[in-house]
JSON list of C-alpha atoms and ligand atoms in Angstrom, two decimals:
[
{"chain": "A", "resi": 550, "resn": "UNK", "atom": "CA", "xyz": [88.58, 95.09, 111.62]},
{"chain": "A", "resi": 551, "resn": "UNK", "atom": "CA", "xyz": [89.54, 96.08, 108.04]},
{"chain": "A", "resi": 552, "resn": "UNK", "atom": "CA", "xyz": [92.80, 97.71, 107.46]},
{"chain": "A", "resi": 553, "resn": "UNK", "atom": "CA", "xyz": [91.94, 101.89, 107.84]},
{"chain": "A", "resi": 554, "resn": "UNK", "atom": "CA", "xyz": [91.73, 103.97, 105.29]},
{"chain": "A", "resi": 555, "resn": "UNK", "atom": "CA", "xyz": [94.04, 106.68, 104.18]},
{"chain": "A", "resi": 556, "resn": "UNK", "atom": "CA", "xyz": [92.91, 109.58, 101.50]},
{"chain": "A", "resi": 557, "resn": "UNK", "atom": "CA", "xyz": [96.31, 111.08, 100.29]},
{"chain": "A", "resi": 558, "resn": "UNK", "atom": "CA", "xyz": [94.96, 114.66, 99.11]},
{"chain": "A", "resi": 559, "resn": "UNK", "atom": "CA", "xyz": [96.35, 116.20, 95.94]},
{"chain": "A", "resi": 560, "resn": "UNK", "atom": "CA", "xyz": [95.59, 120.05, 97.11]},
{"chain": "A", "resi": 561, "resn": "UNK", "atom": "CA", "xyz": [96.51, 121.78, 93.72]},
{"chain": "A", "resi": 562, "resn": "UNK", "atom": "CA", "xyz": [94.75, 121.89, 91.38]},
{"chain": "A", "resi": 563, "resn": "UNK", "atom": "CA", "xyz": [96.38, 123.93, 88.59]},
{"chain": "A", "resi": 564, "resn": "UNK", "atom": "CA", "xyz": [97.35, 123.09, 85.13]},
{"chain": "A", "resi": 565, "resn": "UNK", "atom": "CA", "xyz": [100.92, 122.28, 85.34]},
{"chain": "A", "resi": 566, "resn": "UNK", "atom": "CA", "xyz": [101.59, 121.26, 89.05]},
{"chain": "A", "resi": 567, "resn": "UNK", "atom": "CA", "xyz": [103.82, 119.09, 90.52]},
{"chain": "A", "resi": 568, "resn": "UNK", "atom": "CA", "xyz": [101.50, 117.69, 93.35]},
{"chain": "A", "resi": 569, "resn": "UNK", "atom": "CA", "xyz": [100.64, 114.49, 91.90]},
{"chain": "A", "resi": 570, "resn": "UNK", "atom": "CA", "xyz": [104.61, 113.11, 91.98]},
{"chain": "A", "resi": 571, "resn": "UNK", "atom": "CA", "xyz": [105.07, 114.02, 95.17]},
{"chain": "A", "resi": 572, "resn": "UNK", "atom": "CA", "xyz": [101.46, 112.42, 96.09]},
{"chain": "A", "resi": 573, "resn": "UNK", "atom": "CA", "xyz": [102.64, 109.15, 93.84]},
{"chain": "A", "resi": 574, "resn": "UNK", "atom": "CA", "xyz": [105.60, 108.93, 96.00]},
{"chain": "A", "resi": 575, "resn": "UNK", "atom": "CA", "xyz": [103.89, 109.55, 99.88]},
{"chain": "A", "resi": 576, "resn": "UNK", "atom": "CA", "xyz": [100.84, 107.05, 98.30]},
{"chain": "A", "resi": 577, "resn": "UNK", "atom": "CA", "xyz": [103.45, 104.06, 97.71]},
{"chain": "A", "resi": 578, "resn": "UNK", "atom": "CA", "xyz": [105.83, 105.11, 100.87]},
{"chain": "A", "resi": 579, "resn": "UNK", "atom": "CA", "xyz": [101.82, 104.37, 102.69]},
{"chain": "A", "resi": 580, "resn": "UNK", "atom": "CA", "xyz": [101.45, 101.16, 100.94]},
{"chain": "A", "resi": 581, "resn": "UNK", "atom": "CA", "xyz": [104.89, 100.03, 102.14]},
{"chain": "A", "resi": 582, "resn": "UNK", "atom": "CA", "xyz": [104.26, 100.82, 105.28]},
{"chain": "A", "resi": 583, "resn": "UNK", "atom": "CA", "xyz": [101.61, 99.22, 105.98]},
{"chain": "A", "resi": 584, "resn": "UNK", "atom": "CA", "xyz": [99.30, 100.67, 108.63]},
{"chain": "A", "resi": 585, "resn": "UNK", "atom": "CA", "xyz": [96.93, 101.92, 106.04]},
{"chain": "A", "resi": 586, "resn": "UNK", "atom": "CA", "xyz": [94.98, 101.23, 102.70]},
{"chain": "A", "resi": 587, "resn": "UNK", "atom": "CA", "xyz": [95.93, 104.15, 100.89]},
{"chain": "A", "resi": 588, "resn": "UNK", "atom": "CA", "xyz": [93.89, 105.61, 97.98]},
{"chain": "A", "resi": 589, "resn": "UNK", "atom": "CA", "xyz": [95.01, 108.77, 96.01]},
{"chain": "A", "resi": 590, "resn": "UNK", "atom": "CA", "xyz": [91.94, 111.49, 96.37]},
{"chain": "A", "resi": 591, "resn": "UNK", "atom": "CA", "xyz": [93.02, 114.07, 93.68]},
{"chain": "A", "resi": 592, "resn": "UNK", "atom": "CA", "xyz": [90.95, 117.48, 94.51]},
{"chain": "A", "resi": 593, "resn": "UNK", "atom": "CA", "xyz": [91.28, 118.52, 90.85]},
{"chain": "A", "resi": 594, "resn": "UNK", "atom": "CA", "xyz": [88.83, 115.73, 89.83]},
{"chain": "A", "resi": 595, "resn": "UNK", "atom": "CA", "xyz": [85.80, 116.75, 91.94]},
{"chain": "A", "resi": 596, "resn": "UNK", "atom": "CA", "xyz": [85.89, 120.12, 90.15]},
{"chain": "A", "resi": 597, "resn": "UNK", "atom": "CA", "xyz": [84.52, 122.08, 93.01]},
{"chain": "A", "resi": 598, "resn": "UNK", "atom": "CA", "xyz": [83.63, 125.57, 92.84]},
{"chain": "A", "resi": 599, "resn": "UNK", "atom": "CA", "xyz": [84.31, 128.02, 94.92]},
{"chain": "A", "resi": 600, "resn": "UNK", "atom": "CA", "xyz": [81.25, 127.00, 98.14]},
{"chain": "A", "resi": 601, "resn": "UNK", "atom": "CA", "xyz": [78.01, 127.24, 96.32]},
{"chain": "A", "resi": 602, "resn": "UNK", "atom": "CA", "xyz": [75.94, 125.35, 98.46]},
{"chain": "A", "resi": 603, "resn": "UNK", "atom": "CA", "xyz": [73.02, 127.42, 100.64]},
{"chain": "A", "resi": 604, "resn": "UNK", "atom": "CA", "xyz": [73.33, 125.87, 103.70]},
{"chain": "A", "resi": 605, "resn": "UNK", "atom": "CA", "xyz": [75.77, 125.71, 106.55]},
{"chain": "A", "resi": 606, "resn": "UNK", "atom": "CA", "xyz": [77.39, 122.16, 105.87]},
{"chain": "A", "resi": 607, "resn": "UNK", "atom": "CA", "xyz": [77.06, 120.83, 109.25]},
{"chain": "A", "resi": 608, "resn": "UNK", "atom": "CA", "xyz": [73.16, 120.24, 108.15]},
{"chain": "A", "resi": 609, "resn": "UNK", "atom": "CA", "xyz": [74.29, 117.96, 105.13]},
{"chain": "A", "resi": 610, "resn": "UNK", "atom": "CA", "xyz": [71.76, 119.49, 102.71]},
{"chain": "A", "resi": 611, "resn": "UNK", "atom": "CA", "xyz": [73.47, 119.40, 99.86]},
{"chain": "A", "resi": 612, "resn": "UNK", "atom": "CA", "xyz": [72.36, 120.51, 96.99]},
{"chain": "A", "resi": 613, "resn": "UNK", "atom": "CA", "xyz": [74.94, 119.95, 94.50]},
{"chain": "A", "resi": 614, "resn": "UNK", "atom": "CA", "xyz": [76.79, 116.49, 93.07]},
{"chain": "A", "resi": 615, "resn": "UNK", "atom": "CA", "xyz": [80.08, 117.72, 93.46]},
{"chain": "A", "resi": 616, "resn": "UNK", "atom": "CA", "xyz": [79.51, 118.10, 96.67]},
{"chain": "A", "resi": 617, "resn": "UNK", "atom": "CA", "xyz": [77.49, 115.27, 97.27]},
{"chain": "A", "resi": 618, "resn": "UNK", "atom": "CA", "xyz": [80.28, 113.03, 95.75]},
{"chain": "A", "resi": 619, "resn": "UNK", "atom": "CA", "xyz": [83.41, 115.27, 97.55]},
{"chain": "A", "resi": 620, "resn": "UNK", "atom": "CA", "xyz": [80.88, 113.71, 101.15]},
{"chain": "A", "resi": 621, "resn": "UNK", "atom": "CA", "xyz": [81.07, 110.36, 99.88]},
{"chain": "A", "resi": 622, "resn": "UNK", "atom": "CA", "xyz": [85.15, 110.83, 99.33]},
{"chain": "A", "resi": 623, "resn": "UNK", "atom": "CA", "xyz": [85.70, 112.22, 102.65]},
{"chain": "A", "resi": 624, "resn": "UNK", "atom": "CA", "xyz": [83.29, 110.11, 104.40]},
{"chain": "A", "resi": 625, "resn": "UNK", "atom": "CA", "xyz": [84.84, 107.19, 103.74]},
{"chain": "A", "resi": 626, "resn": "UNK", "atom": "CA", "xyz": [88.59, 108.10, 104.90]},
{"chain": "A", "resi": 627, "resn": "UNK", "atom": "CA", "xyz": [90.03, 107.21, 108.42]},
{"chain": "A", "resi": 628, "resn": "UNK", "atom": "CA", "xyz": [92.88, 109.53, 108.03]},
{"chain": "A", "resi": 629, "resn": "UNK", "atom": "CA", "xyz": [94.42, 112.22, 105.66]},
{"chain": "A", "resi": 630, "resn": "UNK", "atom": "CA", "xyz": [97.88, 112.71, 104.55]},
{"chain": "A", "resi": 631, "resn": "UNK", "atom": "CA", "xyz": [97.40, 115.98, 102.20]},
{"chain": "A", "resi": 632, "resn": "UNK", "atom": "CA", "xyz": [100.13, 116.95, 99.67]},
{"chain": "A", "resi": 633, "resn": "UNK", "atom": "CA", "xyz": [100.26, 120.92, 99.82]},
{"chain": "A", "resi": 634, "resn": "UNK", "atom": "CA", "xyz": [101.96, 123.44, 98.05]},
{"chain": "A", "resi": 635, "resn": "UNK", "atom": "CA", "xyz": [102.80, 126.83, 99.45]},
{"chain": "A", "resi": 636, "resn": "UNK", "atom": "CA", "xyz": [101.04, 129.71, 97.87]},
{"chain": "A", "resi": 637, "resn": "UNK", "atom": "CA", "xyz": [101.94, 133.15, 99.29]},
{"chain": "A", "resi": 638, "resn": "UNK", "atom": "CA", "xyz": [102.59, 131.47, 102.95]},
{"chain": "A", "resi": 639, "resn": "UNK", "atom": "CA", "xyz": [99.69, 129.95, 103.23]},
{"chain": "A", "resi": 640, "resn": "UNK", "atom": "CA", "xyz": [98.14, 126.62, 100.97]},
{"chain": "A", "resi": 641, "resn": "UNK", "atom": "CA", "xyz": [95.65, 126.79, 98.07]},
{"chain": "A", "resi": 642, "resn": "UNK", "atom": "CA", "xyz": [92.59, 128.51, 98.08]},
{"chain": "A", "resi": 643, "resn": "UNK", "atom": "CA", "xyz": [91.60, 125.03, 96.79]},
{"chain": "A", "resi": 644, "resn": "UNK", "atom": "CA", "xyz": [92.29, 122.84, 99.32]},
{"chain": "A", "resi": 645, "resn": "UNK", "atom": "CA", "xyz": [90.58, 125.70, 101.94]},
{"chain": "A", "resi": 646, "resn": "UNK", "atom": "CA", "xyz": [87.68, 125.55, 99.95]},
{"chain": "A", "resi": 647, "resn": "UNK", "atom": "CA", "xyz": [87.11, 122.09, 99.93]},
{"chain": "A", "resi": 648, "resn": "UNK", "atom": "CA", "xyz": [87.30, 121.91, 103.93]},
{"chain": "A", "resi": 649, "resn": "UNK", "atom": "CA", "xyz": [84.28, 124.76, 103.88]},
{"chain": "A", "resi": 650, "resn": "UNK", "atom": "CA", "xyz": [81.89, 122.67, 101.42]},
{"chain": "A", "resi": 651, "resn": "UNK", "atom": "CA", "xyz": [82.10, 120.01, 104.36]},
{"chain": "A", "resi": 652, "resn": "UNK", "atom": "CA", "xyz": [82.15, 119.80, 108.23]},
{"chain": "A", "resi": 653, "resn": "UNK", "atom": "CA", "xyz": [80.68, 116.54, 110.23]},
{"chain": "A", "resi": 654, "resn": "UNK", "atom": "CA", "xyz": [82.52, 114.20, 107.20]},
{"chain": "A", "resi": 655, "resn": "UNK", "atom": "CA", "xyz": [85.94, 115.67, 108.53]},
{"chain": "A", "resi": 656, "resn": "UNK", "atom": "CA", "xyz": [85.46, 114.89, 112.45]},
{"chain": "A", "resi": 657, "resn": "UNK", "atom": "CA", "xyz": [87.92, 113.18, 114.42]},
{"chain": "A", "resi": 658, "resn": "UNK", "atom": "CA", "xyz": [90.28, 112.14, 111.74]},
{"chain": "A", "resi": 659, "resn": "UNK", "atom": "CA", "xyz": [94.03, 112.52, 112.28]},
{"chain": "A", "resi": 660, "resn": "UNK", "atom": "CA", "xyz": [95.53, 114.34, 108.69]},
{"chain": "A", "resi": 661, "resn": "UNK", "atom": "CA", "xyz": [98.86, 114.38, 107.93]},
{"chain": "A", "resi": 662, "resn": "UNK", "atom": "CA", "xyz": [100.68, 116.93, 105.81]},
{"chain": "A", "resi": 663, "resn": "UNK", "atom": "CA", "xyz": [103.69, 116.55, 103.13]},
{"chain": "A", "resi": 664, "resn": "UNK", "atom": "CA", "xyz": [103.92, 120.34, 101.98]},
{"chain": "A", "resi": 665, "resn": "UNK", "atom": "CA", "xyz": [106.56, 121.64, 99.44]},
{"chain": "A", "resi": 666, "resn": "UNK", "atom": "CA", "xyz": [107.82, 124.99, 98.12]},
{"chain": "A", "resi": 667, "resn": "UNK", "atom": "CA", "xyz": [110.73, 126.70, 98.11]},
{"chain": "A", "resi": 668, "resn": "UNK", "atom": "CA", "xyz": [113.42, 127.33, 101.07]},
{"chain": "A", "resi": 669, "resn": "UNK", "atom": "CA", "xyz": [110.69, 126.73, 103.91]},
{"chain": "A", "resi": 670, "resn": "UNK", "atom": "CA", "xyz": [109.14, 123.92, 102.12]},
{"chain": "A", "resi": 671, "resn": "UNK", "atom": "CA", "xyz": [105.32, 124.47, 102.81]},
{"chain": "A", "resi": 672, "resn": "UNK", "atom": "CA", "xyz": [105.53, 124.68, 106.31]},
{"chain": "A", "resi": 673, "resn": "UNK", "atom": "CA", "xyz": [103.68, 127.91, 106.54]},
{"chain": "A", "resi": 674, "resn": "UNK", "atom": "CA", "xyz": [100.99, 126.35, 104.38]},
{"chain": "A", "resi": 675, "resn": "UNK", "atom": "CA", "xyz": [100.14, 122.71, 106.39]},
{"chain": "A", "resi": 676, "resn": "UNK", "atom": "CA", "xyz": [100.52, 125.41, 110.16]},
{"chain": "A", "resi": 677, "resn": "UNK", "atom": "CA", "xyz": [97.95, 127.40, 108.31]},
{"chain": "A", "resi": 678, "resn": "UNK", "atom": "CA", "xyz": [96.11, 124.44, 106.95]},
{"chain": "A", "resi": 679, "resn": "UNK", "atom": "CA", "xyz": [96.47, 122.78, 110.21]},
{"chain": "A", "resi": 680, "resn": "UNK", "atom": "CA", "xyz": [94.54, 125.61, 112.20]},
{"chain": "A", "resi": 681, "resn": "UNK", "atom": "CA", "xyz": [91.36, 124.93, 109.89]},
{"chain": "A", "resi": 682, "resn": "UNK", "atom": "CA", "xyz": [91.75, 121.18, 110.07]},
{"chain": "A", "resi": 683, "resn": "UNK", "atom": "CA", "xyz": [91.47, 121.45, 113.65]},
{"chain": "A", "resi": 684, "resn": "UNK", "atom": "CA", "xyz": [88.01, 123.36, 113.50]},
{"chain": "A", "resi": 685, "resn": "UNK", "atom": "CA", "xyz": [86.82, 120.88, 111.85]},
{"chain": "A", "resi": 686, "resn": "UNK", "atom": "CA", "xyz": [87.87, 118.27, 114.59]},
{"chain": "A", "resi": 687, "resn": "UNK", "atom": "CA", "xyz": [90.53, 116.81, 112.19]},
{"chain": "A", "resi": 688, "resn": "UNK", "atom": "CA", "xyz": [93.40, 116.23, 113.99]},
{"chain": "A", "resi": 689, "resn": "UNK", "atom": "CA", "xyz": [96.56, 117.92, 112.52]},
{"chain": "A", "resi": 690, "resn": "UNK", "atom": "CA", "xyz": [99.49, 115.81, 113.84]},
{"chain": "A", "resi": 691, "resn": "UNK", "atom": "CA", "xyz": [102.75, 117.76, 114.48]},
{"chain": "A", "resi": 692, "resn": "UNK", "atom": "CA", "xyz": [105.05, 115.22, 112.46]},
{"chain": "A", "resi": 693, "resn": "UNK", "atom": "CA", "xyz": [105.10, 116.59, 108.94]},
{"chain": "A", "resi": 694, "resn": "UNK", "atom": "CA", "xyz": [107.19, 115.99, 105.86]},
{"chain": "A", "resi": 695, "resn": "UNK", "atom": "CA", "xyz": [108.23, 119.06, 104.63]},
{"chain": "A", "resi": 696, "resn": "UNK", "atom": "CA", "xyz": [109.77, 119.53, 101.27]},
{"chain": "A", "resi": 697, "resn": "UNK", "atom": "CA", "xyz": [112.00, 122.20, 100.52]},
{"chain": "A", "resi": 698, "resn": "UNK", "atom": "CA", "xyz": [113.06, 122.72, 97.10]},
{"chain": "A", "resi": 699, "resn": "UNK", "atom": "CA", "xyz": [111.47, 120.88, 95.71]},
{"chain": "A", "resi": 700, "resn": "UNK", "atom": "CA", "xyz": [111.44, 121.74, 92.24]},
{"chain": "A", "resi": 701, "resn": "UNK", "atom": "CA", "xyz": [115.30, 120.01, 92.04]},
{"chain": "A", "resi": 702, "resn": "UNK", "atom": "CA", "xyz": [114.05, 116.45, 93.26]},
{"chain": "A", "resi": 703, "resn": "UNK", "atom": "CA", "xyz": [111.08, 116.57, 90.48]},
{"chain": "A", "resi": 704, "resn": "UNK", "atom": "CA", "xyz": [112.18, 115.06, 87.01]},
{"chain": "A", "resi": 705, "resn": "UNK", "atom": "CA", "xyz": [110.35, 114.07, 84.19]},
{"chain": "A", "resi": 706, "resn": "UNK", "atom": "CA", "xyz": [107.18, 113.94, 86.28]},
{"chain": "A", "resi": 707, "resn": "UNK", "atom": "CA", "xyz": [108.70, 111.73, 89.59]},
{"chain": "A", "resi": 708, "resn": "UNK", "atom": "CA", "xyz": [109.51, 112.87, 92.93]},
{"chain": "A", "resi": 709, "resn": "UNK", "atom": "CA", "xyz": [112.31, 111.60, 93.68]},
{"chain": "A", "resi": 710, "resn": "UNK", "atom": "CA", "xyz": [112.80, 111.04, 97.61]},
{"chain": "A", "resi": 711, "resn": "UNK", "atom": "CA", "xyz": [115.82, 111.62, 99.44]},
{"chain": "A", "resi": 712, "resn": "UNK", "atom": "CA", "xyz": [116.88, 109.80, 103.04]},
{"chain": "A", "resi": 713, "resn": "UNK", "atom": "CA", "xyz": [115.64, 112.67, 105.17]},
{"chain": "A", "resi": 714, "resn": "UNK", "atom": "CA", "xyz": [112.28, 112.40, 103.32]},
{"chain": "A", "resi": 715, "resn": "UNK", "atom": "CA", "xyz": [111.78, 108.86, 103.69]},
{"chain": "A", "resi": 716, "resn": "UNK", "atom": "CA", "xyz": [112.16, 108.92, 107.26]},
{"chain": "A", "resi": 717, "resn": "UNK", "atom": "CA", "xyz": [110.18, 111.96, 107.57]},
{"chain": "A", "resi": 718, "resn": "UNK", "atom": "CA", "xyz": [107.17, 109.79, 105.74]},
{"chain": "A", "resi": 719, "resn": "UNK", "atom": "CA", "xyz": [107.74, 106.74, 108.03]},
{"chain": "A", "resi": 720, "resn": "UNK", "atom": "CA", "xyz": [107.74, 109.21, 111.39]},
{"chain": "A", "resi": 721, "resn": "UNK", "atom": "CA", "xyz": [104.71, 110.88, 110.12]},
{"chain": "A", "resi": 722, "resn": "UNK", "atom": "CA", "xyz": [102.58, 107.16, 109.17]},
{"chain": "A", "resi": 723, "resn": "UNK", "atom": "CA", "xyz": [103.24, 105.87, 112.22]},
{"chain": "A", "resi": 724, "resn": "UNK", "atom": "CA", "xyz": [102.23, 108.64, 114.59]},
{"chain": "A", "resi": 725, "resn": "UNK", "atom": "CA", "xyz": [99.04, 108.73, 112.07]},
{"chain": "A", "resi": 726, "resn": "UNK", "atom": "CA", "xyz": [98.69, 105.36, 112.79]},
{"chain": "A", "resi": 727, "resn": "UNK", "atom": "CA", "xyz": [98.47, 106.02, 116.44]},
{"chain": "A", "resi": 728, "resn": "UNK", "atom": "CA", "xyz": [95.66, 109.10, 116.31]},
{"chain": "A", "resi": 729, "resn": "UNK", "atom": "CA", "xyz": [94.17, 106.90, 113.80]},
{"chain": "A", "resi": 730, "resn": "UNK", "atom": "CA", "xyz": [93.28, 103.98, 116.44]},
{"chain": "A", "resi": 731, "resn": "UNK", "atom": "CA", "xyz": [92.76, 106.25, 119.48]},
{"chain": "A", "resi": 732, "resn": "UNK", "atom": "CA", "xyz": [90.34, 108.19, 117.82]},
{"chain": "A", "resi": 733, "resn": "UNK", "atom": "CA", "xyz": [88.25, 104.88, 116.38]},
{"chain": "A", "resi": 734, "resn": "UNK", "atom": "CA", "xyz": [85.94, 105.26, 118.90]},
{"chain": "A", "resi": 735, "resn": "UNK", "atom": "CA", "xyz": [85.06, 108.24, 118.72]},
{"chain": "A", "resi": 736, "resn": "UNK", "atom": "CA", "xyz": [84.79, 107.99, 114.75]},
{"chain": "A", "resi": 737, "resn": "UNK", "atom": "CA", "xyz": [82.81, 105.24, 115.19]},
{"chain": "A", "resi": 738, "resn": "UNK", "atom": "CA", "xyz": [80.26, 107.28, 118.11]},
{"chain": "A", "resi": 739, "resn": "UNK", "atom": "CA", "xyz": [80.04, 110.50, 115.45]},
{"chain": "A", "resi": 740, "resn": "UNK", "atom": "CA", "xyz": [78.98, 107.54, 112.40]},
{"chain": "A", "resi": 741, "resn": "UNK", "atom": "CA", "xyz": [76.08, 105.82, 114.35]},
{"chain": "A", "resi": 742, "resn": "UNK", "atom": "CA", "xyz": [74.86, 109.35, 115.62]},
{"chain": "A", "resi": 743, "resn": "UNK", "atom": "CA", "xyz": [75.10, 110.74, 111.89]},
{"chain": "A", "resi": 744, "resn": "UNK", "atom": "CA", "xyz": [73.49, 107.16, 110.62]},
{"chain": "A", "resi": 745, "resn": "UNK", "atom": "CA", "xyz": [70.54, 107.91, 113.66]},
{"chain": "A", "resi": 746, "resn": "UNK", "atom": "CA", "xyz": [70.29, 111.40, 112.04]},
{"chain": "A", "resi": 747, "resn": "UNK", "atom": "CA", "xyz": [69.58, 110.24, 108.79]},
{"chain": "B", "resi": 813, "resn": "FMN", "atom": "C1", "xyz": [100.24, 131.62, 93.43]},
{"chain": "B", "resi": 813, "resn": "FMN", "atom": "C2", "xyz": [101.54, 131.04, 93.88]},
{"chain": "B", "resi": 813, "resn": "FMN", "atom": "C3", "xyz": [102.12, 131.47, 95.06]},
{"chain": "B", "resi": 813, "resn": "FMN", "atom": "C4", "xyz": [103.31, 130.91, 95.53]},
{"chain": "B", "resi": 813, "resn": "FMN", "atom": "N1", "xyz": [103.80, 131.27, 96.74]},
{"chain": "B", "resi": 813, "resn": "FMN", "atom": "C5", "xyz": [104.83, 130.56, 97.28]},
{"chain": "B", "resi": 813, "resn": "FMN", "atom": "C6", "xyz": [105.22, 130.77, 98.63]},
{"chain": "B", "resi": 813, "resn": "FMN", "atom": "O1", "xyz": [104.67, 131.59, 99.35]},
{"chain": "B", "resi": 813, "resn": "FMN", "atom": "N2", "xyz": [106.24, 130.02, 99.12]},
{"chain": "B", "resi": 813, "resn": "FMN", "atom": "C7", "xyz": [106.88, 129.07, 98.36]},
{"chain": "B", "resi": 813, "resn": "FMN", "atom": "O2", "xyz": [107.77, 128.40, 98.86]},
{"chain": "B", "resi": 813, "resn": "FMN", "atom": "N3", "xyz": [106.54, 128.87, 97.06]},
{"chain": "B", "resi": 813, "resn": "FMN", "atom": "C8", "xyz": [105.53, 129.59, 96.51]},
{"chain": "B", "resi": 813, "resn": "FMN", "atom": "N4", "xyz": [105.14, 129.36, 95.22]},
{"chain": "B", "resi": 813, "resn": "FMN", "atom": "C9", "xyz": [105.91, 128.42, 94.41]},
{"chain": "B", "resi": 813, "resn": "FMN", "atom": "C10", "xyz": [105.35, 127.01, 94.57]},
{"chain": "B", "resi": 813, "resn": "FMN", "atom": "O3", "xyz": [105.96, 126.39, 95.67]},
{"chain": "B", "resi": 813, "resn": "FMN", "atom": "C11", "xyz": [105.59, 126.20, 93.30]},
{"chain": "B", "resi": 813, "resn": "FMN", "atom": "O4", "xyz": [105.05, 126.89, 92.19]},
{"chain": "B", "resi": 813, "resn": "FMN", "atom": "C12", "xyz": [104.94, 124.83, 93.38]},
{"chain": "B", "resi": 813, "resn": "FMN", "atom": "O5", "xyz": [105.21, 124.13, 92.20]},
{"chain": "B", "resi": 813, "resn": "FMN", "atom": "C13", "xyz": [103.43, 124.95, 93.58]},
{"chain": "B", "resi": 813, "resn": "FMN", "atom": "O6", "xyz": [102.83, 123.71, 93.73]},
{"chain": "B", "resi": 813, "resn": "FMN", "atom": "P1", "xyz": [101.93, 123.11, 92.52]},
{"chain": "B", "resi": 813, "resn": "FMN", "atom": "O7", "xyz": [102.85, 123.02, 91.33]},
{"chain": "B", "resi": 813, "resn": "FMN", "atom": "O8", "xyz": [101.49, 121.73, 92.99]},
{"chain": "B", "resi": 813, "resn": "FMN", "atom": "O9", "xyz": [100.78, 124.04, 92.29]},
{"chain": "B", "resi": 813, "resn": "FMN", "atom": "C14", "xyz": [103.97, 129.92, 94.74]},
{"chain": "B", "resi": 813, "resn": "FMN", "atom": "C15", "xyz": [103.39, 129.52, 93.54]},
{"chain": "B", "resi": 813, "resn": "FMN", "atom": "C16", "xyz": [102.20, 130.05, 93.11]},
{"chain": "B", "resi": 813, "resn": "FMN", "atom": "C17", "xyz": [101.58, 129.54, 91.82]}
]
């Protein structure tokens, strides 16, 4: 079987953020690692609008190429590791939004989080994040990296990891590693029903 596939999530998507460091640094801890293929999926690039599709998303009539081509992205992940800020407790409209333009693409994935902020570094955001990721049958694991202050280990556009982060990242891979094999069968059920569907 080929090697699964991780989708690290960049999940702001404002001019001026630091998200894509800190996702540079979680994508090539992944790489080392080794349990996963990991691709960078940055959430900025697929330019979605706030939901503007007619039709409940577990129907998959989509009417729009951004969301058409945010399916393809998600469909073809085994796993998620998403990078998340903190905005006022809770993460980014943004990354919200893009779990609502989708729902059968997300099922029975286990995601990840790495969130960073200020003294609680993000941890309000991936709980809140988490408790939507689980409606949609992704499976939020409990071992997170969080990031406080982060703004001090950011220079000249690199994250630069410290000891406790590191083995946060390797704690977190592995367990992912683990949902992500336990839940291949049922990932692979869901795709042959979907494929049956049409
Ligand atoms: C709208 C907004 C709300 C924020 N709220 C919080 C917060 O509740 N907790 C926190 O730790 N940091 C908060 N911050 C600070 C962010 O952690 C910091 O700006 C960080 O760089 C945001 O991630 P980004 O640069 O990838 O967008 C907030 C920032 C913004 C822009």
């Amino acid at each position: 079987m080929a090697i699964p596939s991780l989708h690290v999530v960049v999940s702001s998507t404002r001019p001026g953020r630091i998200g894509p460091p800190i996702a540079q640094w979680i994508l090539g801890y992944a790489r080392e690692h080794g349990a996963f293929e990991p691709t960078l999926v940055d959430l900025a690039a697929f330019n979605l609008p706030l939901i503007d599709e007619p039709h409940h998303p577990r129907f998959r009539r989509y009417q729009h190429a951004h969301t058409k081509a945010w399916s393809k992205s998600v469909n073809e992940a085994d796993a998620f590791v998403f990078v998340t800020p903190e905005y006022n407790y809770g993460p980014p409209p943004a990354l919200l939004n893009a779990f609502d333009y989708l729902y059968s693409e997300w099922h029975y994935k286990p995601a990840g989080f790495v969130s960073y902020g200020g003294v609680s570094g993000g941890m309000r955001a991936s709980a809140r994040a988490g408790m939507t990721a689980s409606t949609l049958k992704m499976m939020p694991i409990p071992e997170s990296v969080a990031l406080p202050n982060v703004f001090a280990q950011v220079k000249d556009g690199v994250f630069d990891a410290n000891e406790l982060n590191i083995a946060g990242a390797g704690t977190m891979l592995s367990e992912l590693s683990r949902w992500e094999e336990a839940l291949r069968n049922l990932r692979a059920q869901h795709r042959a029903t979907l494929a049956r569907e049409g």
